[in-house]
Amino acid sequence: MDFDPKQIPFLHENPMYIMEQNQRFQHICDIIVQVSNIEKHISSYIYTGDHMCSILKDVINTSSEIEFVCTNQDFGLILEAFDVFQDSLRNHFKEIQDCTLIEIRNIVKKDFPELVESKKTYSKNLERYYQVQDHYLSLPKKSKTKIFKERQ
């Protein structure tokens, strides 16, 4: 494909495309704020659940040491049911942490900063492109053809 220096003024992104990309970026920023709030609430939920499980485990351990409970077999079964309940709650909170919270934290703490950095790099490169384009367009016609011929 032959390069035509006359086409340089037309080698730019469509302004509508740039506007749409900026709107998408702003929309993603708004979503990240909401996802960050969700992450805080899920963290609080998991912390509270783990604390509740620890308290429940302490109650089970303390109750199992009471003489009345040790002598009555029915209370031992109730304590075993509480222990199973406590284990299932702890597994529930662990699943939420492993499947949801870690992924959300990756988005908020890793992926979004990478996106912001890419946006900054894009903006810098676009600005440099426009500077070079303006410089090239301001050259006299003889200089443009000379550069064109040198490159060929």
PDB file of C-alpha atoms in Angstrom, residues 7-130:
ATOM      1  CA  GLN A   7      -4.053  11.598   3.627  1.00  0.00           C
ATOM      2  CA  ILE A   8      -2.408  12.610   6.917  1.00  0.00           C
ATOM      3  CA  PRO A   9      -5.158  15.041   7.945  1.00  0.00           C
ATOM      4  CA  PHE A  10      -7.620  12.166   7.675  1.00  0.00           C
ATOM      5  CA  LEU A  11      -5.579   9.721   9.759  1.00  0.00           C
ATOM      6  CA  HIS A  12      -7.267  10.289  13.054  1.00  0.00           C
ATOM      7  CA  GLU A  13      -9.882   8.564  15.086  1.00  0.00           C
ATOM      8  CA  ASN A  14     -13.464   9.454  14.608  1.00  0.00           C
ATOM      9  CA  PRO A  15     -14.503  12.003  17.284  1.00  0.00           C
ATOM     10  CA  MET A  16     -17.649   9.967  17.937  1.00  0.00           C
ATOM     11  CA  TYR A  17     -15.468   6.930  18.650  1.00  0.00           C
ATOM     12  CA  ILE A  18     -13.341   8.904  21.101  1.00  0.00           C
ATOM     13  CA  MET A  19     -16.459  10.233  22.823  1.00  0.00           C
ATOM     14  CA  GLU A  20     -17.953   6.733  23.072  1.00  0.00           C
ATOM     15  CA  GLN A  21     -14.729   5.361  24.539  1.00  0.00           C
ATOM     16  CA  ASN A  22     -14.636   8.155  27.120  1.00  0.00           C
ATOM     17  CA  GLN A  23     -18.248   7.466  28.029  1.00  0.00           C
ATOM     18  CA  ARG A  24     -17.497   3.749  28.393  1.00  0.00           C
ATOM     19  CA  PHE A  25     -14.529   4.517  30.603  1.00  0.00           C
ATOM     20  CA  GLN A  26     -16.640   6.825  32.787  1.00  0.00           C
ATOM     21  CA  HIS A  27     -19.355   4.180  33.012  1.00  0.00           C
ATOM     22  CA  ILE A  28     -16.781   1.581  34.091  1.00  0.00           C
ATOM     23  CA  CYS A  29     -15.483   4.007  36.731  1.00  0.00           C
ATOM     24  CA  ASP A  30     -19.026   4.399  38.087  1.00  0.00           C
ATOM     25  CA  ILE A  31     -19.495   0.631  38.146  1.00  0.00           C
ATOM     26  CA  ILE A  32     -16.185   0.134  39.961  1.00  0.00           C
ATOM     27  CA  VAL A  33     -17.357   2.473  42.729  1.00  0.00           C
ATOM     28  CA  GLN A  34     -20.458   0.308  43.142  1.00  0.00           C
ATOM     29  CA  VAL A  35     -18.440  -2.928  42.983  1.00  0.00           C
ATOM     30  CA  SER A  36     -16.091  -1.514  45.615  1.00  0.00           C
ATOM     31  CA  ASN A  37     -19.071  -0.863  47.894  1.00  0.00           C
ATOM     32  CA  ILE A  38     -20.294  -4.420  47.302  1.00  0.00           C
ATOM     33  CA  GLU A  39     -16.831  -5.717  48.164  1.00  0.00           C
ATOM     34  CA  LYS A  40     -16.900  -3.809  51.463  1.00  0.00           C
ATOM     35  CA  HIS A  41     -20.326  -5.224  52.351  1.00  0.00           C
ATOM     36  CA  ILE A  42     -19.345  -8.782  51.467  1.00  0.00           C
ATOM     37  CA  SER A  43     -16.141  -8.413  53.512  1.00  0.00           C
ATOM     38  CA  SER A  44     -18.189  -7.212  56.459  1.00  0.00           C
ATOM     39  CA  TYR A  45     -20.642 -10.095  55.994  1.00  0.00           C
ATOM     40  CA  ILE A  46     -17.821 -12.650  55.945  1.00  0.00           C
ATOM     41  CA  TYR A  47     -16.094 -11.074  58.947  1.00  0.00           C
ATOM     42  CA  THR A  48     -19.346 -11.053  60.927  1.00  0.00           C
ATOM     43  CA  GLY A  49     -20.103 -14.638  59.896  1.00  0.00           C
ATOM     44  CA  ASP A  50     -16.660 -15.858  60.907  1.00  0.00           C
ATOM     45  CA  HIS A  51     -17.016 -14.059  64.237  1.00  0.00           C
ATOM     46  CA  MET A  52     -20.447 -15.654  64.758  1.00  0.00           C
ATOM     47  CA  CYS A  53     -19.018 -19.104  63.963  1.00  0.00           C
ATOM     48  CA  SER A  54     -16.201 -18.576  66.454  1.00  0.00           C
ATOM     49  CA  ILE A  55     -18.667 -17.570  69.164  1.00  0.00           C
ATOM     50  CA  LEU A  56     -20.880 -20.539  68.329  1.00  0.00           C
ATOM     51  CA  LYS A  57     -17.862 -22.864  68.538  1.00  0.00           C
ATOM     52  CA  ASP A  58     -16.940 -21.376  71.941  1.00  0.00           C
ATOM     53  CA  VAL A  59     -20.514 -21.890  73.185  1.00  0.00           C
ATOM     54  CA  ILE A  60     -20.452 -25.511  72.002  1.00  0.00           C
ATOM     55  CA  ASN A  61     -17.101 -26.146  73.699  1.00  0.00           C
ATOM     56  CA  THR A  62     -18.209 -24.462  76.932  1.00  0.00           C
ATOM     57  CA  SER A  63     -21.582 -26.233  76.955  1.00  0.00           C
ATOM     58  CA  SER A  64     -19.996 -29.627  76.424  1.00  0.00           C
ATOM     59  CA  GLU A  65     -18.066 -29.178  79.666  1.00  0.00           C
ATOM     60  CA  ILE A  66     -21.187 -28.684  81.803  1.00  0.00           C
ATOM     61  CA  GLU A  67     -21.901 -31.771  83.914  1.00  0.00           C
ATOM     62  CA  PHE A  68     -25.620 -31.772  83.075  1.00  0.00           C
ATOM     63  CA  VAL A  69     -24.844 -31.948  79.376  1.00  0.00           C
ATOM     64  CA  CYS A  70     -22.265 -34.670  79.882  1.00  0.00           C
ATOM     65  CA  THR A  71     -24.761 -36.892  81.718  1.00  0.00           C
ATOM     66  CA  ASN A  72     -27.747 -36.302  79.412  1.00  0.00           C
ATOM     67  CA  GLN A  73     -27.308 -37.901  76.008  1.00  0.00           C
ATOM     68  CA  ASP A  74     -30.003 -35.723  74.350  1.00  0.00           C
ATOM     69  CA  PHE A  75     -28.010 -32.561  74.975  1.00  0.00           C
ATOM     70  CA  GLY A  76     -24.947 -34.195  73.456  1.00  0.00           C
ATOM     71  CA  LEU A  77     -26.931 -34.740  70.246  1.00  0.00           C
ATOM     72  CA  ILE A  78     -28.063 -31.121  70.294  1.00  0.00           C
ATOM     73  CA  LEU A  79     -24.451 -29.971  70.695  1.00  0.00           C
ATOM     74  CA  GLU A  80     -23.412 -32.210  67.784  1.00  0.00           C
ATOM     75  CA  ALA A  81     -26.176 -30.646  65.656  1.00  0.00           C
ATOM     76  CA  PHE A  82     -24.911 -27.185  66.620  1.00  0.00           C
ATOM     77  CA  ASP A  83     -21.399 -28.246  65.682  1.00  0.00           C
ATOM     78  CA  VAL A  84     -22.578 -29.451  62.251  1.00  0.00           C
ATOM     79  CA  PHE A  85     -24.519 -26.197  61.843  1.00  0.00           C
ATOM     80  CA  GLN A  86     -21.439 -24.171  62.781  1.00  0.00           C
ATOM     81  CA  ASP A  87     -19.280 -26.126  60.310  1.00  0.00           C
ATOM     82  CA  SER A  88     -21.794 -25.607  57.504  1.00  0.00           C
ATOM     83  CA  LEU A  89     -21.921 -21.861  58.249  1.00  0.00           C
ATOM     84  CA  ARG A  90     -18.135 -21.652  58.222  1.00  0.00           C
ATOM     85  CA  ASN A  91     -18.060 -23.497  54.864  1.00  0.00           C
ATOM     86  CA  HIS A  92     -20.691 -21.093  53.531  1.00  0.00           C
ATOM     87  CA  PHE A  93     -18.601 -18.058  54.426  1.00  0.00           C
ATOM     88  CA  LYS A  94     -15.444 -19.696  53.073  1.00  0.00           C
ATOM     89  CA  GLU A  95     -17.187 -20.407  49.741  1.00  0.00           C
ATOM     90  CA  ILE A  96     -18.344 -16.804  49.476  1.00  0.00           C
ATOM     91  CA  GLN A  97     -14.846 -15.594  50.196  1.00  0.00           C
ATOM     92  CA  ASP A  98     -13.181 -17.960  47.729  1.00  0.00           C
ATOM     93  CA  CYS A  99     -15.675 -17.657  44.872  1.00  0.00           C
ATOM     94  CA  THR A 100     -16.830 -14.067  45.117  1.00  0.00           C
ATOM     95  CA  LEU A 101     -14.776 -11.814  47.334  1.00  0.00           C
ATOM     96  CA  ILE A 102     -11.379 -12.730  45.903  1.00  0.00           C
ATOM     97  CA  GLU A 103     -12.619 -12.155  42.344  1.00  0.00           C
ATOM     98  CA  ILE A 104     -14.195  -8.811  43.246  1.00  0.00           C
ATOM     99  CA  ARG A 105     -10.986  -7.711  44.981  1.00  0.00           C
ATOM    100  CA  ASN A 106      -8.994  -8.632  41.860  1.00  0.00           C
ATOM    101  CA  ILE A 107     -11.269  -6.413  39.781  1.00  0.00           C
ATOM    102  CA  VAL A 108     -11.077  -3.497  42.199  1.00  0.00           C
ATOM    103  CA  LYS A 109      -7.414  -3.704  43.160  1.00  0.00           C
ATOM    104  CA  LYS A 110      -5.777  -5.109  40.009  1.00  0.00           C
ATOM    105  CA  ASP A 111      -7.886  -4.912  36.851  1.00  0.00           C
ATOM    106  CA  PHE A 112      -9.290  -1.420  37.342  1.00  0.00           C
ATOM    107  CA  PRO A 113      -5.895   0.207  38.073  1.00  0.00           C
ATOM    108  CA  GLU A 114      -4.557  -1.495  34.927  1.00  0.00           C
ATOM    109  CA  LEU A 115      -7.463  -0.036  32.960  1.00  0.00           C
ATOM    110  CA  VAL A 116      -6.779   3.440  34.351  1.00  0.00           C
ATOM    111  CA  GLU A 117      -3.112   3.097  33.444  1.00  0.00           C
ATOM    112  CA  SER A 118      -4.025   1.985  29.918  1.00  0.00           C
ATOM    113  CA  LYS A 119      -6.316   4.984  29.582  1.00  0.00           C
ATOM    114  CA  LYS A 120      -3.475   7.313  30.641  1.00  0.00           C
ATOM    115  CA  THR A 121      -1.097   5.679  28.167  1.00  0.00           C
ATOM    116  CA  TYR A 122      -3.680   5.942  25.409  1.00  0.00           C
ATOM    117  CA  SER A 123      -4.253   9.630  26.163  1.00  0.00           C
ATOM    118  CA  LYS A 124      -0.527  10.355  26.109  1.00  0.00           C
ATOM    119  CA  ASN A 125      -0.040   8.493  22.844  1.00  0.00           C
ATOM    120  CA  LEU A 126      -3.004  10.234  21.252  1.00  0.00           C
ATOM    121  CA  GLU A 127      -1.626  13.611  22.307  1.00  0.00           C
ATOM    122  CA  ARG A 128       1.785  12.729  20.854  1.00  0.00           C
ATOM    123  CA  TYR A 129       0.132  11.608  17.635  1.00  0.00           C
ATOM    124  CA  TYR A 130      -1.695  14.921  17.297  1.00  0.00           C
TER     125      TYR A 130
END
